[in-house]
């Protein structure tokens, strides 16, 4: 069995998502013959933003899963957190690409609430570990 299977799984999913988002930008750039910037093209602008937002948020999601998995091993809760983060990233990308605030807003709420709850939980765990170590 692989160590940290949930971290490996979410990383693989996010690598594939990033590849698709990056290819979408590259294909549109080729269609427009635009090497940098957005060429004042709304479609390219949305694709760049979907890719950029993913790059801004996905690494933190992966680190969060890694930290939780390192503490809890392979608990069901980690799969739930991973599923929420994957769903939020997929929905946000779709919402950005289609300019749908009705999709983007819930996706960001899902992600932010999950990150906040897990962040607080990790802080509590780290204080507990510091206390146990006599620090």
Coordinates of C-alpha atoms in Angstrom, one line a residue:
X1 CA 0.0 0.0 0.0
X2 CA 1.2 3.5 -0.8
X3 CA 1.9 5.8 2.1
X4 CA -0.3 8.9 2.0
X5 CA -2.7 7.5 -0.6
X6 CA -5.2 10.4 -0.3
X7 CA -2.4 13.0 -0.8
X8 CA -1.2 11.1 -3.8
X9 CA -4.8 10.8 -5.2
X10 CA -5.6 14.5 -4.8
X11 CA -2.2 15.5 -6.2
X12 CA -2.9 13.3 -9.3
X13 CA -6.3 14.7 -9.8
X14 CA -5.0 18.3 -9.5
X15 CA -2.1 17.6 -11.9
X16 CA -4.6 16.4 -14.5
X17 CA -6.9 19.4 -13.9
X18 CA -3.9 21.8 -14.1
X19 CA -2.9 20.1 -17.4
X20 CA -6.3 20.6 -18.9
X21 CA -6.6 24.2 -17.8
X22 CA -3.1 24.9 -19.1
X23 CA -3.8 23.3 -22.4
X24 CA -7.0 25.3 -22.8
X25 CA -4.9 28.5 -22.4
X26 CA -2.3 27.3 -24.8
X27 CA -4.8 26.2 -27.4
X28 CA -6.6 29.6 -27.3
X29 CA -3.3 31.5 -27.5
X30 CA -2.4 29.4 -30.6
X31 CA -5.8 30.1 -32.2
X32 CA -5.4 33.9 -31.6
X33 CA -1.6 33.9 -32.3
X34 CA -1.1 35.6 -28.9
X35 CA 2.1 34.8 -27.1
X36 CA 1.5 36.8 -23.9
X37 CA -1.3 38.7 -22.3
X38 CA -4.9 38.0 -23.2
X39 CA -5.0 39.7 -26.6
X40 CA -8.1 41.5 -25.4
X41 CA -10.0 38.2 -25.9
X42 CA -12.7 37.4 -23.2
X43 CA -12.4 33.7 -23.7
X44 CA -8.6 33.7 -23.3
X45 CA -9.0 36.0 -20.3
X46 CA -11.4 33.6 -18.6
X47 CA -9.1 30.6 -19.3
X48 CA -6.1 32.5 -17.9
X49 CA -8.1 33.4 -14.8
X50 CA -9.3 29.8 -14.3
X51 CA -5.8 28.5 -14.6
X52 CA -4.4 31.2 -12.4
X53 CA -6.9 30.7 -9.6
X54 CA -6.3 27.0 -9.7
X55 CA -2.5 27.5 -9.4
X56 CA -3.1 29.9 -6.5
X57 CA -5.3 27.5 -4.5
X58 CA -4.6 23.9 -5.4
X59 CA -1.1 23.7 -3.8
X60 CA -2.6 24.8 -0.4
X61 CA -5.4 22.2 -0.8
X62 CA -2.7 19.5 -1.4
X63 CA -0.7 20.6 1.6
X64 CA -3.8 20.6 3.8
X65 CA -4.6 17.0 2.8
X66 CA -0.9 16.0 3.4
X67 CA -1.0 17.6 6.9
X68 CA -4.3 15.9 7.9
X69 CA -3.2 12.6 6.5
X70 CA 0.1 12.7 8.4
X71 CA -1.9 13.1 11.6
X72 CA -4.9 10.9 11.0
X73 CA -3.4 8.2 8.6
X74 CA -6.3 7.0 6.4
X75 CA -9.4 8.2 8.1
X76 CA -12.7 8.6 6.2
X77 CA -12.7 12.3 7.1
X78 CA -9.7 12.9 5.0
X79 CA -11.5 11.5 1.9
X80 CA -14.5 13.8 2.7
X81 CA -12.2 16.8 2.9
X82 CA -10.4 15.8 -0.3
X83 CA -13.7 15.3 -2.1
X84 CA -14.9 18.7 -1.1
X85 CA -11.7 20.4 -2.2
X86 CA -11.7 18.6 -5.5
X87 CA -15.4 19.5 -6.1
X88 CA -14.7 23.1 -5.2
X89 CA -11.8 23.3 -7.6
X90 CA -13.7 21.7 -10.4
X91 CA -16.8 23.9 -9.9
X92 CA -14.7 27.0 -9.6
X93 CA -12.9 26.2 -12.9
X94 CA -16.3 25.5 -14.7
X95 CA -17.8 28.7 -13.2
X96 CA -14.9 30.8 -14.3
X97 CA -14.8 29.4 -17.8
X98 CA -18.6 29.9 -18.2
X99 CA -18.8 33.2 -16.3
X100 CA -21.3 31.7 -13.8
X101 CA -21.3 33.4 -10.4
X102 CA -24.0 30.8 -9.4
X103 CA -21.2 28.2 -9.6
X104 CA -18.2 30.2 -8.5
X105 CA -19.7 31.5 -5.3
X106 CA -20.7 28.1 -3.8
X107 CA -17.3 26.6 -4.9
X108 CA -15.4 29.3 -3.1
X109 CA -17.5 29.0 0.0
X110 CA -17.0 25.2 0.1
X111 CA -13.2 25.7 -0.2
X112 CA -12.9 28.5 2.3
X113 CA -15.0 26.9 4.9
X114 CA -13.1 23.6 4.5
X115 CA -9.7 25.3 4.7
X116 CA -10.7 27.3 7.7
X117 CA -12.1 24.4 9.7
X118 CA -9.2 22.2 8.8
X119 CA -6.7 24.9 9.6
X120 CA -8.2 25.5 13.0
X121 CA -8.2 21.7 13.6
X122 CA -4.5 21.5 12.7
X123 CA -3.7 24.4 15.0
X124 CA -5.5 22.6 17.9
X125 CA -3.6 19.4 17.0
X126 CA -0.3 21.2 16.9
X127 CA -0.9 22.8 20.3
X128 CA -1.8 19.4 21.7
X129 CA 1.4 17.9 20.3
X130 CA 3.4 20.8 21.8
X131 CA 1.9 20.3 25.2
X132 CA 2.5 16.6 25.1
X133 CA 6.1 17.2 24.2
X134 CA 6.5 19.6 27.2
X135 CA 6.9 22.7 25.2

